[in-house]
Amino acid sequence: MMIVAHRGASGVAPENTLASFKLAWQQDADAIEGDFRLTKDGVIVCIHDEDTERLGDKKLTIAESTLEELKIVDIGSYRGIQFADERIPTLDKVIATIPEGKRILIEIKCGTEIVPILMNQLQRSELSAEQVVIIAFDSSVIKACKDLAPQYEANWLNDFEQDFDIEKIIPILIEIGAEGLSSNNESTKDLADAVLGLGLAYHAGWTMDDIDLVQKMIDWGASSITTNNPYQLRQNLNK
């Protein structure tokens, strides 16, 4: 089972920063998960929200700002003065942190316009196809990824609290050609059974930090667990 660091080791460091991703590797995560968007000038950057208001010292909208404009935003100080130098990283810089044999889950937070740029960038990187997993809530994004670059694994994200109709979820999963489903479902094994029954992978999504809940997901057959604290989770699993 793969331990995925949610936005890096975000339980300790500011989310989606190089500090957070580097710490995740130090904490022996198997993979990192980050959120990615396009800037106004077509650069892929790592940030969850549409703008910098929640995390930054000033508010800029990602899609309406250039990379140079975004570079001035401090997105680390909200977690402590020691992170004051953290800036929104580009995808290239995040990829550069990935050790050999480790993986990255790239969550696409915008639309299909990012897909050709992303695939071109991935193919120019030193990552193998096996090191890359694409994830998104937008099913059309997953389908576009599979159509353009089927060598990369792509999993559809499902917010089970909002959309818990298993009979609706499964046909979409098949139609878009995803390799698996990642869900925050904690209530019913039926969803996991339905996905696994198709020969696809089931992933326990955001975020599993409670060891009893993690053990339940393992019992359900989850291939990965996404956590804010990879070191703590691995320690608990090794007890």
mmCIF file of N, CA and C in Angstrom, residues 127-185:
data_model
loop_
_atom_site.group_PDB
_atom_site.id
_atom_site.type_symbol
_atom_site.label_atom_id
_atom_site.label_comp_id
_atom_site.label_asym_id
_atom_site.label_seq_id
_atom_site.Cartn_x
_atom_site.Cartn_y
_atom_site.Cartn_z
ATOM 1 N N LEU A 127 11.092 11.915 -15.435
ATOM 2 C CA LEU A 127 10.226 10.948 -14.780
ATOM 3 C C LEU A 127 9.813 9.846 -15.751
ATOM 4 N N SER A 128 9.764 8.626 -15.252
ATOM 5 C CA SER A 128 9.188 7.549 -16.038
ATOM 6 C C SER A 128 7.670 7.632 -15.953
ATOM 7 N N ALA A 129 6.988 6.990 -16.892
ATOM 8 C CA ALA A 129 5.525 6.996 -16.862
ATOM 9 C C ALA A 129 5.012 6.389 -15.574
ATOM 10 N N GLU A 130 5.733 5.415 -15.030
ATOM 11 C CA GLU A 130 5.296 4.732 -13.814
ATOM 12 C C GLU A 130 5.355 5.620 -12.582
ATOM 13 N N GLN A 131 6.085 6.721 -12.668
ATOM 14 C CA GLN A 131 6.207 7.625 -11.518
ATOM 15 C C GLN A 131 5.089 8.664 -11.459
ATOM 16 N N VAL A 132 4.248 8.707 -12.467
ATOM 17 C CA VAL A 132 3.252 9.782 -12.594
ATOM 18 C C VAL A 132 1.834 9.228 -12.493
ATOM 19 N N VAL A 133 1.016 9.895 -11.675
ATOM 20 C CA VAL A 133 -0.417 9.607 -11.604
ATOM 21 C C VAL A 133 -1.156 10.936 -11.723
ATOM 22 N N ILE A 134 -2.115 10.996 -12.637
ATOM 23 C CA ILE A 134 -2.940 12.188 -12.788
ATOM 24 C C ILE A 134 -4.251 11.961 -12.049
ATOM 25 N N ILE A 135 -4.704 12.952 -11.291
ATOM 26 C CA ILE A 135 -5.995 12.850 -10.603
ATOM 27 C C ILE A 135 -6.766 14.149 -10.807
ATOM 28 N N ALA A 136 -8.091 14.048 -10.826
ATOM 29 C CA ALA A 136 -8.935 15.229 -10.990
ATOM 30 C C ALA A 136 -10.370 14.874 -10.649
ATOM 31 N N PHE A 137 -11.105 15.876 -10.152
ATOM 32 C CA PHE A 137 -12.543 15.720 -9.932
ATOM 33 C C PHE A 137 -13.322 15.823 -11.246
ATOM 34 N N ASP A 138 -12.799 16.579 -12.181
ATOM 35 C CA ASP A 138 -13.453 16.788 -13.469
ATOM 36 C C ASP A 138 -13.210 15.562 -14.353
ATOM 37 N N SER A 139 -14.258 14.812 -14.625
ATOM 38 C CA SER A 139 -14.107 13.581 -15.400
ATOM 39 C C SER A 139 -13.603 13.866 -16.814
ATOM 40 N N SER A 140 -13.949 15.042 -17.373
ATOM 41 C CA SER A 140 -13.480 15.368 -18.719
ATOM 42 C C SER A 140 -11.968 15.574 -18.757
ATOM 43 N N VAL A 141 -11.392 16.007 -17.657
ATOM 44 C CA VAL A 141 -9.942 16.161 -17.571
ATOM 45 C C VAL A 141 -9.269 14.788 -17.602
ATOM 46 N N ILE A 142 -9.810 13.848 -16.846
ATOM 47 C CA ILE A 142 -9.247 12.492 -16.841
ATOM 48 C C ILE A 142 -9.345 11.879 -18.232
ATOM 49 N N LYS A 143 -10.486 12.031 -18.880
ATOM 50 C CA LYS A 143 -10.648 11.479 -20.223
ATOM 51 C C LYS A 143 -9.674 12.111 -21.203
ATOM 52 N N ALA A 144 -9.484 13.426 -21.111
ATOM 53 C CA ALA A 144 -8.541 14.107 -21.996
ATOM 54 C C ALA A 144 -7.112 13.604 -21.785
ATOM 55 N N CYS A 145 -6.748 13.356 -20.537
ATOM 56 C CA CYS A 145 -5.416 12.822 -20.232
ATOM 57 C C CYS A 145 -5.231 11.430 -20.832
ATOM 58 N N LYS A 146 -6.219 10.589 -20.671
ATOM 59 C CA LYS A 146 -6.120 9.224 -21.196
ATOM 60 C C LYS A 146 -6.120 9.208 -22.721
ATOM 61 N N ASP A 147 -6.865 10.117 -23.331
ATOM 62 C CA ASP A 147 -6.896 10.190 -24.794
ATOM 63 C C ASP A 147 -5.564 10.668 -25.359
ATOM 64 N N LEU A 148 -4.941 11.641 -24.688
ATOM 65 C CA LEU A 148 -3.719 12.245 -25.206
ATOM 66 C C LEU A 148 -2.465 11.459 -24.832
ATOM 67 N N ALA A 149 -2.438 10.936 -23.609
ATOM 68 C CA ALA A 149 -1.225 10.242 -23.131
ATOM 69 C C ALA A 149 -1.620 9.056 -22.252
ATOM 70 N N PRO A 150 -2.071 7.963 -22.885
ATOM 71 C CA PRO A 150 -2.579 6.819 -22.117
ATOM 72 C C PRO A 150 -1.527 6.114 -21.269
ATOM 73 N N GLN A 151 -0.252 6.431 -21.485
ATOM 74 C CA GLN A 151 0.793 5.780 -20.695
ATOM 75 C C GLN A 151 0.790 6.213 -19.237
ATOM 76 N N TYR A 152 0.147 7.346 -18.941
ATOM 77 C CA TYR A 152 0.113 7.824 -17.563
ATOM 78 C C TYR A 152 -1.156 7.341 -16.864
ATOM 79 N N GLU A 153 -0.980 6.799 -15.679
ATOM 80 C CA GLU A 153 -2.131 6.388 -14.867
ATOM 81 C C GLU A 153 -2.965 7.613 -14.515
ATOM 82 N N ALA A 154 -4.286 7.464 -14.585
ATOM 83 C CA ALA A 154 -5.176 8.562 -14.235
ATOM 84 C C ALA A 154 -6.336 8.032 -13.401
ATOM 85 N N ASN A 155 -6.560 8.648 -12.262
ATOM 86 C CA ASN A 155 -7.626 8.228 -11.359
ATOM 87 C C ASN A 155 -8.613 9.378 -11.145
ATOM 88 N N TRP A 156 -9.871 9.027 -11.181
ATOM 89 C CA TRP A 156 -10.930 10.016 -10.975
ATOM 90 C C TRP A 156 -11.146 10.233 -9.485
ATOM 91 N N LEU A 157 -11.317 11.477 -9.087
ATOM 92 C CA LEU A 157 -11.597 11.827 -7.696
ATOM 93 C C LEU A 157 -13.097 11.943 -7.474
ATOM 94 N N ASN A 158 -13.562 11.370 -6.385
ATOM 95 C CA ASN A 158 -14.985 11.389 -6.051
ATOM 96 C C ASN A 158 -15.186 11.916 -4.637
ATOM 97 N N ASP A 159 -15.929 13.014 -4.523
ATOM 98 C CA ASP A 159 -16.307 13.531 -3.211
ATOM 99 C C ASP A 159 -17.580 12.809 -2.787
ATOM 100 N N PHE A 160 -17.420 11.752 -2.000
ATOM 101 C CA PHE A 160 -18.549 10.890 -1.671
ATOM 102 C C PHE A 160 -19.580 11.606 -0.806
ATOM 103 N N GLU A 161 -19.149 12.642 -0.091
ATOM 104 C CA GLU A 161 -20.093 13.402 0.731
ATOM 105 C C GLU A 161 -21.075 14.183 -0.138
ATOM 106 N N GLN A 162 -20.649 14.522 -1.358
ATOM 107 C CA GLN A 162 -21.495 15.280 -2.277
ATOM 108 C C GLN A 162 -22.165 14.384 -3.322
ATOM 109 N N ASP A 163 -21.483 13.332 -3.737
ATOM 110 C CA ASP A 163 -21.968 12.481 -4.826
ATOM 111 C C ASP A 163 -21.794 11.026 -4.420
ATOM 112 N N PHE A 164 -22.826 10.457 -3.805
ATOM 113 C CA PHE A 164 -22.712 9.112 -3.235
ATOM 114 C C PHE A 164 -23.579 8.095 -3.970
ATOM 115 N N ASP A 165 -23.874 8.373 -5.235
ATOM 116 C CA ASP A 165 -24.664 7.452 -6.049
ATOM 117 C C ASP A 165 -23.719 6.499 -6.783
ATOM 118 N N ILE A 166 -23.529 5.305 -6.223
ATOM 119 C CA ILE A 166 -22.586 4.351 -6.784
ATOM 120 C C ILE A 166 -22.976 3.965 -8.205
ATOM 121 N N GLU A 167 -24.264 3.847 -8.469
ATOM 122 C CA GLU A 167 -24.724 3.466 -9.803
ATOM 123 C C GLU A 167 -24.437 4.545 -10.843
ATOM 124 N N LYS A 168 -24.224 5.769 -10.386
ATOM 125 C CA LYS A 168 -23.832 6.863 -11.282
ATOM 126 C C LYS A 168 -22.311 6.924 -11.433
ATOM 127 N N ILE A 169 -21.603 6.657 -10.361
ATOM 128 C CA ILE A 169 -20.147 6.765 -10.351
ATOM 129 C C ILE A 169 -19.496 5.738 -11.272
ATOM 130 N N ILE A 170 -19.933 4.505 -11.186
ATOM 131 C CA ILE A 170 -19.260 3.418 -11.898
ATOM 132 C C ILE A 170 -19.290 3.592 -13.414
ATOM 133 N N PRO A 171 -20.432 3.914 -14.052
ATOM 134 C CA PRO A 171 -20.422 4.092 -15.507
ATOM 135 C C PRO A 171 -19.489 5.205 -15.985
ATOM 136 N N ILE A 172 -19.415 6.300 -15.220
ATOM 137 C CA ILE A 172 -18.508 7.389 -15.590
ATOM 138 C C ILE A 172 -17.062 6.923 -15.494
ATOM 139 N N LEU A 173 -16.751 6.203 -14.454
ATOM 140 C CA LEU A 173 -15.397 5.679 -14.262
ATOM 141 C C LEU A 173 -14.971 4.831 -15.455
ATOM 142 N N ILE A 174 -15.876 4.005 -15.932
ATOM 143 C CA ILE A 174 -15.592 3.150 -17.094
ATOM 144 C C ILE A 174 -15.453 3.989 -18.365
ATOM 145 N N GLU A 175 -16.370 4.923 -18.544
ATOM 146 C CA GLU A 175 -16.412 5.727 -19.774
ATOM 147 C C GLU A 175 -15.142 6.535 -19.992
ATOM 148 N N ILE A 176 -14.582 7.078 -18.931
ATOM 149 C CA ILE A 176 -13.417 7.957 -19.085
ATOM 150 C C ILE A 176 -12.096 7.190 -19.142
ATOM 151 N N GLY A 177 -12.138 5.892 -18.910
ATOM 152 C CA GLY A 177 -10.941 5.074 -19.024
ATOM 153 C C GLY A 177 -9.964 5.192 -17.880
ATOM 154 N N ALA A 178 -10.449 5.601 -16.711
ATOM 155 C CA ALA A 178 -9.572 5.742 -15.541
ATOM 156 C C ALA A 178 -9.092 4.385 -15.044
ATOM 157 N N GLU A 179 -7.905 4.390 -14.446
ATOM 158 C CA GLU A 179 -7.390 3.161 -13.843
ATOM 159 C C GLU A 179 -7.953 2.911 -12.454
ATOM 160 N N GLY A 180 -8.540 3.947 -11.861
ATOM 161 C CA GLY A 180 -9.053 3.763 -10.514
ATOM 162 C C GLY A 180 -9.858 4.957 -10.043
ATOM 163 N N LEU A 181 -10.349 4.827 -8.820
ATOM 164 C CA LEU A 181 -11.137 5.874 -8.176
ATOM 165 C C LEU A 181 -10.489 6.203 -6.839
ATOM 166 N N SER A 182 -10.372 7.504 -6.565
ATOM 167 C CA SER A 182 -9.905 7.967 -5.263
ATOM 168 C C SER A 182 -11.049 8.711 -4.602
ATOM 169 N N SER A 183 -11.429 8.304 -3.387
ATOM 170 C CA SER A 183 -12.612 8.860 -2.751
ATOM 171 C C SER A 183 -12.372 9.130 -1.270
ATOM 172 N N ASN A 184 -13.136 10.094 -0.741
ATOM 173 C CA ASN A 184 -13.122 10.358 0.692
ATOM 174 C C ASN A 184 -14.194 9.549 1.419
ATOM 175 N N ASN A 185 -14.749 8.574 0.732
ATOM 176 C CA ASN A 185 -15.761 7.698 1.309
ATOM 177 C C ASN A 185 -15.232 6.985 2.553
#
